[in-house]
Backbone atoms as SQL, in Angstrom:
CREATE TABLE atoms (id INTEGER PRIMARY KEY, chain TEXT, resi INTEGER, resn TEXT, atom TEXT, x REAL, y REAL, z REAL);
INSERT INTO atoms VALUES
  (1, 'A', 1, 'UNK', 'N', 133.478, 66.474, 65.113),
  (2, 'A', 1, 'UNK', 'CA', 133.866, 67.733, 65.344),
  (3, 'A', 1, 'UNK', 'C', 135.363, 67.831, 65.480),
  (4, 'A', 2, 'UNK', 'N', 135.784, 68.989, 65.274),
  (5, 'A', 2, 'UNK', 'CA', 137.232, 69.378, 65.163),
  (6, 'A', 2, 'UNK', 'C', 137.741, 69.336, 66.591),
  (7, 'A', 3, 'UNK', 'N', 138.911, 68.780, 66.814),
  (8, 'A', 3, 'UNK', 'CA', 139.567, 68.901, 68.000),
  (9, 'A', 3, 'UNK', 'C', 140.491, 70.287, 68.271),
  (10, 'A', 4, 'UNK', 'N', 140.465, 70.872, 67.269),
  (11, 'A', 4, 'UNK', 'CA', 141.388, 72.159, 67.197),
  (12, 'A', 4, 'UNK', 'C', 140.693, 73.250, 68.167),
  (13, 'A', 5, 'UNK', 'N', 141.385, 73.953, 68.870),
  (14, 'A', 5, 'UNK', 'CA', 141.049, 74.873, 69.761),
  (15, 'A', 5, 'UNK', 'C', 141.335, 76.340, 69.158),
  (16, 'A', 6, 'UNK', 'N', 141.772, 76.233, 67.926),
  (17, 'A', 6, 'UNK', 'CA', 141.988, 77.394, 67.155),
  (18, 'A', 6, 'UNK', 'C', 140.835, 78.259, 66.808),
  (19, 'A', 7, 'UNK', 'N', 140.661, 79.519, 67.315),
  (20, 'A', 7, 'UNK', 'CA', 139.440, 80.293, 67.073),
  (21, 'A', 7, 'UNK', 'C', 139.092, 80.667, 65.796),
  (22, 'A', 8, 'UNK', 'N', 140.146, 80.749, 64.787),
  (23, 'A', 8, 'UNK', 'CA', 140.229, 81.266, 63.527),
  (24, 'A', 8, 'UNK', 'C', 139.668, 80.183, 62.714),
  (25, 'A', 9, 'UNK', 'N', 139.604, 78.939, 62.972),
  (26, 'A', 9, 'UNK', 'CA', 139.194, 77.800, 62.182),
  (27, 'A', 9, 'UNK', 'C', 137.815, 77.825, 61.938),
  (28, 'A', 10, 'UNK', 'N', 137.372, 77.766, 60.747),
  (29, 'A', 10, 'UNK', 'CA', 135.677, 77.843, 60.625),
  (30, 'A', 10, 'UNK', 'C', 135.161, 76.488, 60.929),
  (31, 'A', 11, 'UNK', 'N', 133.881, 76.468, 61.334),
  (32, 'A', 11, 'UNK', 'CA', 133.063, 75.491, 61.756),
  (33, 'A', 11, 'UNK', 'C', 131.827, 75.285, 60.940),
  (34, 'A', 12, 'UNK', 'N', 131.375, 74.083, 60.690),
  (35, 'A', 12, 'UNK', 'CA', 130.180, 73.918, 59.965),
  (36, 'A', 12, 'UNK', 'C', 128.921, 74.156, 61.036),
  (37, 'A', 13, 'UNK', 'N', 127.873, 74.360, 60.247),
  (38, 'A', 13, 'UNK', 'CA', 126.630, 74.697, 61.061),
  (39, 'A', 13, 'UNK', 'C', 126.236, 73.321, 61.976),
  (40, 'A', 14, 'UNK', 'N', 126.479, 72.139, 61.359),
  (41, 'A', 14, 'UNK', 'CA', 126.228, 70.969, 62.153),
  (42, 'A', 14, 'UNK', 'C', 127.170, 70.906, 63.342),
  (43, 'A', 15, 'UNK', 'N', 128.407, 71.246, 63.221),
  (44, 'A', 15, 'UNK', 'CA', 129.290, 71.239, 64.381),
  (45, 'A', 15, 'UNK', 'C', 128.956, 72.198, 65.377),
  (46, 'A', 16, 'UNK', 'N', 128.561, 73.323, 65.047),
  (47, 'A', 16, 'UNK', 'CA', 128.186, 74.352, 65.977),
  (48, 'A', 16, 'UNK', 'C', 126.789, 73.989, 66.678),
  (49, 'A', 17, 'UNK', 'N', 125.914, 73.281, 66.001),
  (50, 'A', 17, 'UNK', 'CA', 124.591, 72.905, 66.765),
  (51, 'A', 17, 'UNK', 'C', 124.843, 71.750, 67.564),
  (52, 'A', 18, 'UNK', 'N', 125.849, 70.899, 67.217),
  (53, 'A', 18, 'UNK', 'CA', 126.256, 69.643, 68.084),
  (54, 'A', 18, 'UNK', 'C', 126.950, 70.176, 69.495),
  (55, 'A', 19, 'UNK', 'N', 127.851, 71.182, 69.251),
  (56, 'A', 19, 'UNK', 'CA', 128.483, 71.794, 70.305),
  (57, 'A', 19, 'UNK', 'C', 127.512, 72.656, 71.202),
  (58, 'A', 20, 'UNK', 'N', 126.578, 73.250, 70.545),
  (59, 'A', 20, 'UNK', 'CA', 125.633, 74.101, 71.402),
  (60, 'A', 20, 'UNK', 'C', 124.790, 73.106, 72.205),
  (61, 'A', 21, 'UNK', 'N', 124.216, 71.923, 71.541),
  (62, 'A', 21, 'UNK', 'CA', 123.474, 71.003, 72.108),
  (63, 'A', 21, 'UNK', 'C', 124.126, 70.337, 73.356),
  (64, 'A', 22, 'UNK', 'N', 125.503, 69.950, 73.289),
  (65, 'A', 22, 'UNK', 'CA', 126.143, 69.481, 74.299),
  (66, 'A', 22, 'UNK', 'C', 126.242, 70.480, 75.608),
  (67, 'A', 23, 'UNK', 'N', 126.530, 71.752, 75.129),
  (68, 'A', 23, 'UNK', 'CA', 126.603, 72.901, 76.126),
  (69, 'A', 23, 'UNK', 'C', 125.268, 73.015, 76.870),
  (70, 'A', 24, 'UNK', 'N', 124.235, 72.811, 76.200),
  (71, 'A', 24, 'UNK', 'CA', 122.882, 73.015, 76.643),
  (72, 'A', 24, 'UNK', 'C', 122.850, 71.887, 77.609),
  (73, 'A', 25, 'UNK', 'N', 123.009, 70.575, 77.265),
  (74, 'A', 25, 'UNK', 'CA', 122.838, 69.520, 78.211),
  (75, 'A', 25, 'UNK', 'C', 123.505, 69.610, 79.486),
  (76, 'A', 26, 'UNK', 'N', 124.864, 70.179, 79.300),
  (77, 'A', 26, 'UNK', 'CA', 125.790, 70.361, 80.465),
  (78, 'A', 26, 'UNK', 'C', 125.143, 71.551, 81.503),
  (79, 'A', 27, 'UNK', 'N', 124.553, 72.527, 80.789),
  (80, 'A', 27, 'UNK', 'CA', 124.062, 73.594, 81.462),
  (81, 'A', 27, 'UNK', 'C', 122.758, 73.071, 82.331),
  (82, 'A', 28, 'UNK', 'N', 121.925, 72.322, 81.563),
  (83, 'A', 28, 'UNK', 'CA', 120.752, 71.782, 82.305),
  (84, 'A', 28, 'UNK', 'C', 121.138, 70.911, 83.528),
  (85, 'A', 29, 'UNK', 'N', 122.156, 70.108, 83.259),
  (86, 'A', 29, 'UNK', 'CA', 122.709, 69.336, 84.235),
  (87, 'A', 29, 'UNK', 'C', 123.112, 70.104, 85.460),
  (88, 'A', 30, 'UNK', 'N', 124.001, 70.955, 85.114),
  (89, 'A', 30, 'UNK', 'CA', 124.487, 71.870, 86.281),
  (90, 'A', 30, 'UNK', 'C', 123.322, 72.623, 87.068),
  (91, 'A', 31, 'UNK', 'N', 122.446, 73.170, 86.208),
  (92, 'A', 31, 'UNK', 'CA', 121.411, 73.878, 86.776),
  (93, 'A', 31, 'UNK', 'C', 120.446, 72.934, 87.745),
  (94, 'A', 32, 'UNK', 'N', 120.284, 71.829, 87.197),
  (95, 'A', 32, 'UNK', 'CA', 119.461, 70.921, 88.100),
  (96, 'A', 32, 'UNK', 'C', 120.252, 70.566, 89.452),
  (97, 'A', 33, 'UNK', 'N', 121.549, 70.276, 89.348),
  (98, 'A', 33, 'UNK', 'CA', 122.261, 70.050, 90.528),
  (99, 'A', 33, 'UNK', 'C', 122.310, 71.358, 91.523),
  (100, 'A', 34, 'UNK', 'N', 122.456, 72.536, 90.993),
  (101, 'A', 34, 'UNK', 'CA', 122.390, 73.690, 91.634),
  (102, 'A', 34, 'UNK', 'C', 121.032, 73.862, 92.462),
  (103, 'A', 35, 'UNK', 'N', 119.993, 73.637, 91.762),
  (104, 'A', 35, 'UNK', 'CA', 118.679, 73.678, 92.319),
  (105, 'A', 35, 'UNK', 'C', 118.353, 72.638, 93.399),
  (106, 'A', 36, 'UNK', 'N', 118.744, 71.467, 93.112),
  (107, 'A', 36, 'UNK', 'CA', 118.732, 70.443, 94.111),
  (108, 'A', 36, 'UNK', 'C', 119.519, 70.720, 95.387),
  (109, 'A', 37, 'UNK', 'N', 120.661, 71.344, 95.217),
  (110, 'A', 37, 'UNK', 'CA', 121.561, 71.718, 96.415),
  (111, 'A', 37, 'UNK', 'C', 120.811, 72.849, 97.155),
  (112, 'A', 38, 'UNK', 'N', 120.270, 73.697, 96.491),
  (113, 'A', 38, 'UNK', 'CA', 119.601, 74.932, 97.091),
  (114, 'A', 38, 'UNK', 'C', 118.476, 74.468, 97.920),
  (115, 'A', 39, 'UNK', 'N', 117.552, 73.642, 97.296),
  (116, 'A', 39, 'UNK', 'CA', 116.258, 73.248, 97.920),
  (117, 'A', 39, 'UNK', 'C', 116.531, 72.066, 98.865),
  (118, 'A', 40, 'UNK', 'N', 117.661, 71.490, 98.875),
  (119, 'A', 40, 'UNK', 'CA', 117.842, 70.268, 99.884),
  (120, 'A', 40, 'UNK', 'C', 117.610, 70.654, 101.447),
  (121, 'A', 41, 'UNK', 'N', 118.088, 71.693, 101.850),
  (122, 'A', 41, 'UNK', 'CA', 117.928, 72.019, 103.235),
  (123, 'A', 41, 'UNK', 'C', 116.568, 72.624, 103.531),
  (124, 'A', 42, 'UNK', 'N', 115.603, 72.822, 102.541),
  (125, 'A', 42, 'UNK', 'CA', 114.275, 73.376, 102.799),
  (126, 'A', 42, 'UNK', 'C', 113.308, 72.157, 103.120),
  (127, 'A', 43, 'UNK', 'N', 112.327, 72.489, 103.803),
  (128, 'A', 43, 'UNK', 'CA', 111.324, 71.582, 104.314),
  (129, 'A', 43, 'UNK', 'C', 110.519, 71.107, 103.324),
  (130, 'A', 44, 'UNK', 'N', 110.166, 69.811, 103.450),
  (131, 'A', 44, 'UNK', 'CA', 109.018, 69.347, 102.395),
  (132, 'A', 44, 'UNK', 'C', 107.709, 69.657, 102.853),
  (133, 'A', 45, 'UNK', 'N', 106.818, 69.332, 101.980),
  (134, 'A', 45, 'UNK', 'CA', 105.304, 69.815, 102.183),
  (135, 'A', 45, 'UNK', 'C', 104.812, 69.019, 103.469),
  (136, 'A', 46, 'UNK', 'N', 105.292, 67.757, 103.727),
  (137, 'A', 46, 'UNK', 'CA', 104.845, 66.872, 104.727),
  (138, 'A', 46, 'UNK', 'C', 105.322, 67.398, 105.978),
  (139, 'A', 47, 'UNK', 'N', 106.733, 67.762, 106.051),
  (140, 'A', 47, 'UNK', 'CA', 107.366, 68.365, 107.116),
  (141, 'A', 47, 'UNK', 'C', 106.722, 69.700, 107.656),
  (142, 'A', 48, 'UNK', 'N', 106.241, 70.460, 106.781),
  (143, 'A', 48, 'UNK', 'CA', 105.597, 71.793, 106.981),
  (144, 'A', 48, 'UNK', 'C', 104.368, 71.543, 107.636),
  (145, 'A', 49, 'UNK', 'N', 103.517, 70.421, 106.936),
  (146, 'A', 49, 'UNK', 'CA', 102.238, 70.172, 107.652),
  (147, 'A', 49, 'UNK', 'C', 102.330, 69.616, 109.027),
  (148, 'A', 50, 'UNK', 'N', 103.353, 68.893, 109.235),
  (149, 'A', 50, 'UNK', 'CA', 103.578, 68.327, 110.650),
  (150, 'A', 50, 'UNK', 'C', 104.013, 69.499, 111.577),
  (151, 'A', 51, 'UNK', 'N', 104.787, 70.316, 111.070),
  (152, 'A', 51, 'UNK', 'CA', 105.359, 71.471, 111.869),
  (153, 'A', 51, 'UNK', 'C', 104.102, 72.410, 112.079),
  (154, 'A', 52, 'UNK', 'N', 103.258, 72.629, 111.113),
  (155, 'A', 52, 'UNK', 'CA', 102.142, 73.622, 111.227),
  (156, 'A', 52, 'UNK', 'C', 101.032, 72.970, 112.161),
  (157, 'A', 53, 'UNK', 'N', 100.958, 71.558, 112.071),
  (158, 'A', 53, 'UNK', 'CA', 99.814, 71.006, 113.032),
  (159, 'A', 53, 'UNK', 'C', 100.355, 71.072, 114.565),
  (160, 'A', 54, 'UNK', 'N', 101.668, 70.843, 114.777),
  (161, 'A', 54, 'UNK', 'CA', 102.228, 71.049, 116.038),
  (162, 'A', 54, 'UNK', 'C', 102.023, 72.519, 116.553),
  (163, 'A', 55, 'UNK', 'N', 102.264, 73.281, 115.686),
  (164, 'A', 55, 'UNK', 'CA', 102.138, 74.760, 116.201),
  (165, 'A', 55, 'UNK', 'C', 100.783, 74.997, 116.433),
  (166, 'A', 56, 'UNK', 'N', 99.762, 74.536, 115.619),
  (167, 'A', 56, 'UNK', 'CA', 98.419, 74.840, 115.919),
  (168, 'A', 56, 'UNK', 'C', 97.989, 74.265, 117.258),
  (169, 'A', 57, 'UNK', 'N', 98.446, 72.990, 117.574),
  (170, 'A', 57, 'UNK', 'CA', 98.148, 72.459, 118.811),
  (171, 'A', 57, 'UNK', 'C', 98.792, 73.236, 119.978),
  (172, 'A', 58, 'UNK', 'N', 99.962, 73.835, 119.813),
  (173, 'A', 58, 'UNK', 'CA', 100.449, 74.547, 120.873),
  (174, 'A', 58, 'UNK', 'C', 99.799, 75.888, 121.072),
  (175, 'A', 59, 'UNK', 'N', 99.205, 76.590, 119.945),
  (176, 'A', 59, 'UNK', 'CA', 98.386, 77.676, 120.103),
  (177, 'A', 59, 'UNK', 'C', 97.030, 77.415, 120.738),
  (178, 'A', 60, 'UNK', 'N', 96.493, 76.304, 120.334),
  (179, 'A', 60, 'UNK', 'CA', 95.171, 75.978, 121.032),
  (180, 'A', 60, 'UNK', 'C', 95.339, 75.755, 122.615),
  (181, 'A', 61, 'UNK', 'N', 96.347, 75.174, 122.893),
  (182, 'A', 61, 'UNK', 'CA', 96.767, 74.809, 124.405),
  (183, 'A', 61, 'UNK', 'C', 96.803, 76.193, 124.999),
  (184, 'A', 62, 'UNK', 'N', 97.665, 77.007, 124.434),
  (185, 'A', 62, 'UNK', 'CA', 97.910, 78.375, 125.161),
  (186, 'A', 62, 'UNK', 'C', 96.549, 79.136, 125.095),
  (187, 'A', 63, 'UNK', 'N', 95.683, 79.097, 124.247),
  (188, 'A', 63, 'UNK', 'CA', 94.540, 79.679, 124.204),
  (189, 'A', 63, 'UNK', 'C', 93.630, 79.227, 125.336),
  (190, 'A', 64, 'UNK', 'N', 93.599, 77.857, 125.362),
  (191, 'A', 64, 'UNK', 'CA', 92.826, 77.185, 126.475),
  (192, 'A', 64, 'UNK', 'C', 93.236, 77.620, 127.779),
  (193, 'A', 65, 'UNK', 'N', 94.566, 77.706, 128.019),
  (194, 'A', 65, 'UNK', 'CA', 95.049, 78.153, 129.288),
  (195, 'A', 65, 'UNK', 'C', 94.667, 79.542, 129.598),
  (196, 'A', 66, 'UNK', 'N', 94.694, 80.497, 128.592),
  (197, 'A', 66, 'UNK', 'CA', 94.478, 81.781, 128.772),
  (198, 'A', 66, 'UNK', 'C', 92.821, 81.931, 129.103),
  (199, 'A', 67, 'UNK', 'N', 92.044, 81.246, 128.411),
  (200, 'A', 67, 'UNK', 'CA', 90.749, 81.336, 128.703),
  (201, 'A', 67, 'UNK', 'C', 90.490, 80.826, 130.143),
  (202, 'A', 68, 'UNK', 'N', 91.233, 79.793, 130.764),
  (203, 'A', 68, 'UNK', 'CA', 90.908, 79.340, 132.059),
  (204, 'A', 68, 'UNK', 'C', 91.474, 80.497, 133.073),
  (205, 'A', 69, 'UNK', 'N', 92.428, 80.995, 132.805),
  (206, 'A', 69, 'UNK', 'CA', 92.962, 82.071, 133.696),
  (207, 'A', 69, 'UNK', 'C', 91.973, 83.243, 133.717),
  (208, 'A', 70, 'UNK', 'N', 91.665, 83.716, 132.414),
  (209, 'A', 70, 'UNK', 'CA', 90.622, 84.819, 132.345),
  (210, 'A', 70, 'UNK', 'C', 89.329, 84.381, 133.278),
  (211, 'A', 71, 'UNK', 'N', 88.764, 83.161, 132.882),
  (212, 'A', 71, 'UNK', 'CA', 87.694, 82.785, 133.736),
  (213, 'A', 71, 'UNK', 'C', 87.845, 82.808, 135.388),
  (214, 'A', 72, 'UNK', 'N', 88.862, 82.385, 135.515),
  (215, 'A', 72, 'UNK', 'CA', 89.331, 82.450, 137.192),
  (216, 'A', 72, 'UNK', 'C', 89.471, 83.842, 137.547),
  (217, 'A', 73, 'UNK', 'N', 89.862, 84.755, 136.845),
  (218, 'A', 73, 'UNK', 'CA', 90.140, 86.045, 137.184),
  (219, 'A', 73, 'UNK', 'C', 88.821, 86.808, 137.233),
  (220, 'A', 74, 'UNK', 'N', 87.982, 86.561, 136.264),
  (221, 'A', 74, 'UNK', 'CA', 86.606, 87.177, 136.267),
  (222, 'A', 74, 'UNK', 'C', 85.799, 86.688, 137.473),
  (223, 'A', 75, 'UNK', 'N', 86.022, 85.318, 137.795),
  (224, 'A', 75, 'UNK', 'CA', 85.195, 84.967, 138.912),
  (225, 'A', 75, 'UNK', 'C', 85.621, 85.482, 140.234),
  (226, 'A', 76, 'UNK', 'N', 86.973, 85.778, 140.243),
  (227, 'A', 76, 'UNK', 'CA', 87.473, 86.455, 141.604),
  (228, 'A', 76, 'UNK', 'C', 86.877, 87.840, 141.527),
  (229, 'A', 77, 'UNK', 'N', 86.778, 88.561, 140.407),
  (230, 'A', 77, 'UNK', 'CA', 86.342, 89.918, 140.306),
  (231, 'A', 77, 'UNK', 'C', 84.870, 89.890, 140.789),
  (232, 'A', 78, 'UNK', 'N', 84.135, 89.157, 140.111),
  (233, 'A', 78, 'UNK', 'CA', 82.568, 89.026, 140.407),
  (234, 'A', 78, 'UNK', 'C', 82.459, 88.631, 141.860),
  (235, 'A', 79, 'UNK', 'N', 83.253, 87.755, 142.520),
  (236, 'A', 79, 'UNK', 'CA', 83.038, 87.507, 143.920),
  (237, 'A', 79, 'UNK', 'C', 83.279, 88.626, 144.730),
  (238, 'A', 80, 'UNK', 'N', 84.265, 89.551, 144.465),
  (239, 'A', 80, 'UNK', 'CA', 84.703, 90.638, 145.173),
  (240, 'A', 80, 'UNK', 'C', 83.678, 91.789, 145.004),
  (241, 'A', 81, 'UNK', 'N', 83.069, 91.891, 143.858),
  (242, 'A', 81, 'UNK', 'CA', 81.877, 92.727, 143.577),
  (243, 'A', 81, 'UNK', 'C', 80.662, 92.361, 144.354),
  (244, 'A', 82, 'UNK', 'N', 80.473, 91.080, 144.451),
  (245, 'A', 82, 'UNK', 'CA', 79.313, 90.654, 145.213),
  (246, 'A', 82, 'UNK', 'C', 79.364, 90.952, 146.603),
  (247, 'A', 83, 'UNK', 'N', 80.606, 90.621, 147.153),
  (248, 'A', 83, 'UNK', 'CA', 80.757, 90.828, 148.674),
  (249, 'A', 83, 'UNK', 'C', 80.624, 92.404, 148.957),
  (250, 'A', 84, 'UNK', 'N', 81.184, 93.132, 148.121),
  (251, 'A', 84, 'UNK', 'CA', 81.143, 94.724, 148.198),
  (252, 'A', 84, 'UNK', 'C', 79.763, 95.178, 148.138),
  (253, 'A', 85, 'UNK', 'N', 78.888, 94.644, 147.275),
  (254, 'A', 85, 'UNK', 'CA', 77.622, 94.925, 147.116),
  (255, 'A', 85, 'UNK', 'C', 76.778, 94.528, 148.454),
  (256, 'A', 86, 'UNK', 'N', 77.101, 93.382, 148.813),
  (257, 'A', 86, 'UNK', 'CA', 76.292, 92.801, 150.016),
  (258, 'A', 86, 'UNK', 'C', 76.560, 93.663, 151.120),
  (259, 'A', 87, 'UNK', 'N', 78.021, 94.192, 151.228),
  (260, 'A', 87, 'UNK', 'CA', 78.140, 94.946, 152.492),
  (261, 'A', 87, 'UNK', 'C', 77.489, 96.344, 152.409),
  (262, 'A', 88, 'UNK', 'N', 77.461, 96.920, 151.178),
  (263, 'A', 88, 'UNK', 'CA', 76.827, 98.286, 150.988),
  (264, 'A', 88, 'UNK', 'C', 75.340, 98.074, 151.161),
  (265, 'A', 89, 'UNK', 'N', 74.684, 97.006, 150.676),
  (266, 'A', 89, 'UNK', 'CA', 73.183, 96.888, 151.003),
  (267, 'A', 89, 'UNK', 'C', 72.847, 96.577, 152.548),
  (268, 'A', 90, 'UNK', 'N', 73.934, 95.795, 153.145),
  (269, 'A', 90, 'UNK', 'CA', 73.800, 95.732, 154.549),
  (270, 'A', 90, 'UNK', 'C', 73.940, 97.042, 155.414),
  (271, 'A', 91, 'UNK', 'N', 74.869, 97.784, 154.874),
  (272, 'A', 91, 'UNK', 'CA', 75.055, 99.013, 155.604),
  (273, 'A', 91, 'UNK', 'C', 73.958, 100.163, 155.436),
  (274, 'A', 92, 'UNK', 'N', 73.183, 99.958, 154.268),
  (275, 'A', 92, 'UNK', 'CA', 72.201, 100.860, 153.966),
  (276, 'A', 92, 'UNK', 'C', 70.882, 100.452, 154.760),
  (277, 'A', 93, 'UNK', 'N', 70.847, 99.059, 154.861),
  (278, 'A', 93, 'UNK', 'CA', 69.608, 98.637, 155.659),
  (279, 'A', 93, 'UNK', 'C', 69.862, 98.524, 157.144),
  (280, 'A', 94, 'UNK', 'N', 70.919, 98.756, 157.546),
  (281, 'A', 94, 'UNK', 'CA', 71.237, 98.824, 159.050),
  (282, 'A', 94, 'UNK', 'C', 70.365, 99.851, 159.801),
  (283, 'A', 95, 'UNK', 'N', 70.274, 101.052, 159.416),
  (284, 'A', 95, 'UNK', 'CA', 69.427, 101.961, 160.149),
  (285, 'A', 95, 'UNK', 'C', 68.026, 101.584, 160.184),
  (286, 'A', 96, 'UNK', 'N', 67.556, 100.795, 159.294),
  (287, 'A', 96, 'UNK', 'CA', 66.081, 100.412, 159.480),
  (288, 'A', 96, 'UNK', 'C', 65.780, 99.003, 160.156),
  (289, 'A', 97, 'UNK', 'N', 66.925, 98.564, 160.634),
  (290, 'A', 97, 'UNK', 'CA', 66.812, 97.160, 161.323),
  (291, 'A', 97, 'UNK', 'C', 65.768, 97.173, 162.383),
  (292, 'A', 98, 'UNK', 'N', 65.665, 98.200, 163.391),
  (293, 'A', 98, 'UNK', 'CA', 64.846, 98.236, 164.413),
  (294, 'A', 98, 'UNK', 'C', 63.387, 98.916, 164.039),
  (295, 'A', 99, 'UNK', 'N', 63.289, 99.173, 162.616),
  (296, 'A', 99, 'UNK', 'CA', 61.975, 99.862, 162.343),
  (297, 'A', 99, 'UNK', 'C', 60.717, 99.099, 162.658),
  (298, 'A', 100, 'UNK', 'N', 60.594, 97.830, 162.516),
  (299, 'A', 100, 'UNK', 'CA', 59.294, 97.237, 162.911),
  (300, 'A', 100, 'UNK', 'C', 59.037, 97.470, 164.460),
  (301, 'A', 101, 'UNK', 'N', 59.987, 97.287, 165.215),
  (302, 'A', 101, 'UNK', 'CA', 59.645, 97.649, 166.579),
  (303, 'A', 101, 'UNK', 'C', 59.317, 99.027, 166.872),
  (304, 'A', 102, 'UNK', 'N', 60.000, 99.947, 166.277),
  (305, 'A', 102, 'UNK', 'CA', 59.610, 101.431, 166.386),
  (306, 'A', 102, 'UNK', 'C', 58.150, 101.671, 165.852),
  (307, 'A', 103, 'UNK', 'N', 57.868, 101.033, 164.708),
  (308, 'A', 103, 'UNK', 'CA', 56.531, 101.210, 164.083),
  (309, 'A', 103, 'UNK', 'C', 55.501, 100.700, 165.127),
  (310, 'A', 104, 'UNK', 'N', 55.762, 99.495, 165.535),
  (311, 'A', 104, 'UNK', 'CA', 54.749, 98.890, 166.643),
  (312, 'A', 104, 'UNK', 'C', 54.507, 99.916, 167.840),
  (313, 'A', 105, 'UNK', 'N', 55.574, 100.312, 168.359),
  (314, 'A', 105, 'UNK', 'CA', 55.530, 101.196, 169.507),
  (315, 'A', 105, 'UNK', 'C', 54.717, 102.527, 169.081),
  (316, 'A', 106, 'UNK', 'N', 54.966, 103.032, 167.901),
  (317, 'A', 106, 'UNK', 'CA', 54.283, 104.332, 167.476),
  (318, 'A', 106, 'UNK', 'C', 52.916, 103.946, 167.341),
  (319, 'A', 107, 'UNK', 'N', 52.467, 102.907, 166.596),
  (320, 'A', 107, 'UNK', 'CA', 51.047, 102.603, 166.383),
  (321, 'A', 107, 'UNK', 'C', 50.364, 102.325, 167.781),
  (322, 'A', 108, 'UNK', 'N', 51.046, 101.604, 168.701),
  (323, 'A', 108, 'UNK', 'CA', 50.425, 101.500, 170.056),
  (324, 'A', 108, 'UNK', 'C', 50.162, 102.776, 170.759),
  (325, 'A', 109, 'UNK', 'N', 51.087, 103.736, 170.488),
  (326, 'A', 109, 'UNK', 'CA', 50.957, 105.107, 171.271),
  (327, 'A', 109, 'UNK', 'C', 49.890, 105.768, 170.490),
  (328, 'A', 110, 'UNK', 'N', 49.691, 105.737, 169.347),
  (329, 'A', 110, 'UNK', 'CA', 48.822, 106.443, 168.545),
  (330, 'A', 110, 'UNK', 'C', 47.444, 105.864, 168.431),
  (331, 'A', 111, 'UNK', 'N', 47.360, 104.574, 168.226),
  (332, 'A', 111, 'UNK', 'CA', 45.996, 103.843, 168.178),
  (333, 'A', 111, 'UNK', 'C', 45.661, 103.049, 169.342),
  (334, 'A', 112, 'UNK', 'N', 46.392, 102.867, 170.250),
  (335, 'A', 112, 'UNK', 'CA', 46.172, 102.218, 171.457),
  (336, 'A', 112, 'UNK', 'C', 46.610, 100.654, 171.230),
  (337, 'A', 113, 'UNK', 'N', 46.379, 99.822, 172.173),
  (338, 'A', 113, 'UNK', 'CA', 46.752, 98.348, 171.992),
  (339, 'A', 113, 'UNK', 'C', 45.974, 97.710, 170.899),
  (340, 'A', 114, 'UNK', 'N', 46.405, 96.620, 170.282),
  (341, 'A', 114, 'UNK', 'CA', 45.773, 95.886, 169.302),
  (342, 'A', 114, 'UNK', 'C', 44.594, 95.112, 170.056),
  (343, 'A', 115, 'UNK', 'N', 43.484, 94.914, 169.477),
  (344, 'A', 115, 'UNK', 'CA', 42.585, 94.164, 170.127),
  (345, 'A', 115, 'UNK', 'C', 42.924, 92.565, 170.017),
  (346, 'A', 116, 'UNK', 'N', 42.549, 91.922, 170.963),
  (347, 'A', 116, 'UNK', 'CA', 42.841, 90.577, 170.764),
  (348, 'A', 116, 'UNK', 'C', 41.880, 89.883, 169.849),
  (349, 'A', 117, 'UNK', 'N', 42.624, 89.009, 169.187),
  (350, 'A', 117, 'UNK', 'CA', 41.771, 88.393, 168.003),
  (351, 'A', 117, 'UNK', 'C', 40.920, 87.246, 168.755),
  (352, 'A', 118, 'UNK', 'N', 39.634, 87.117, 168.422),
  (353, 'A', 118, 'UNK', 'CA', 38.800, 86.035, 168.874),
  (354, 'A', 118, 'UNK', 'C', 38.829, 84.836, 168.042),
  (355, 'A', 119, 'UNK', 'N', 38.747, 83.765, 168.627),
  (356, 'A', 119, 'UNK', 'CA', 38.562, 82.550, 167.878),
  (357, 'A', 119, 'UNK', 'C', 37.132, 82.514, 167.418),
  (358, 'A', 120, 'UNK', 'N', 37.155, 82.388, 166.108),
  (359, 'A', 120, 'UNK', 'CA', 35.830, 82.245, 165.459),
  (360, 'A', 120, 'UNK', 'C', 35.676, 81.011, 164.708),
  (361, 'A', 121, 'UNK', 'N', 36.620, 80.296, 164.761),
  (362, 'A', 121, 'UNK', 'CA', 36.626, 78.819, 164.052),
  (363, 'A', 121, 'UNK', 'C', 35.767, 77.928, 164.625),
  (364, 'A', 122, 'UNK', 'N', 34.913, 77.215, 164.027),
  (365, 'A', 122, 'UNK', 'CA', 34.139, 76.122, 164.419),
  (366, 'A', 122, 'UNK', 'C', 34.798, 74.713, 164.865),
  (367, 'A', 123, 'UNK', 'N', 34.334, 74.223, 165.739),
  (368, 'A', 123, 'UNK', 'CA', 34.866, 72.960, 166.105),
  (369, 'A', 123, 'UNK', 'C', 34.342, 71.775, 165.350),
  (370, 'A', 124, 'UNK', 'N', 35.153, 70.824, 165.091),
  (371, 'A', 124, 'UNK', 'CA', 34.494, 69.640, 164.371),
  (372, 'A', 124, 'UNK', 'C', 33.301, 69.046, 165.099),
  (373, 'A', 125, 'UNK', 'N', 32.275, 68.672, 164.349),
  (374, 'A', 125, 'UNK', 'CA', 31.064, 68.143, 165.050),
  (375, 'A', 125, 'UNK', 'C', 31.120, 66.753, 165.234);
């Protein structure tokens, strides 16, 4: 190839192809270096899998903690509802607590005293 940098000097086809081939190799080499430099700070597949696994473990732990808190809160609410319901039932049954005694007195007043029950059982022979 000619060492001349004169742009008006004619070149052969072979010289042009040789120069273009060298340029192509240099361009590929530079492109590869640029790509390597660009992707060097990026995480590898293994690093991403490790990071993803750690993230998944943390999410599972947070979900489990949330479930425990929700369970405890539901238990507290259920217990409070149960106590409230017991108090309401007790309050509604309170006026009838003396009902058996009142009915007995009423039956005695209307029907008279209850007859004594006789023993009719047989004794062992």
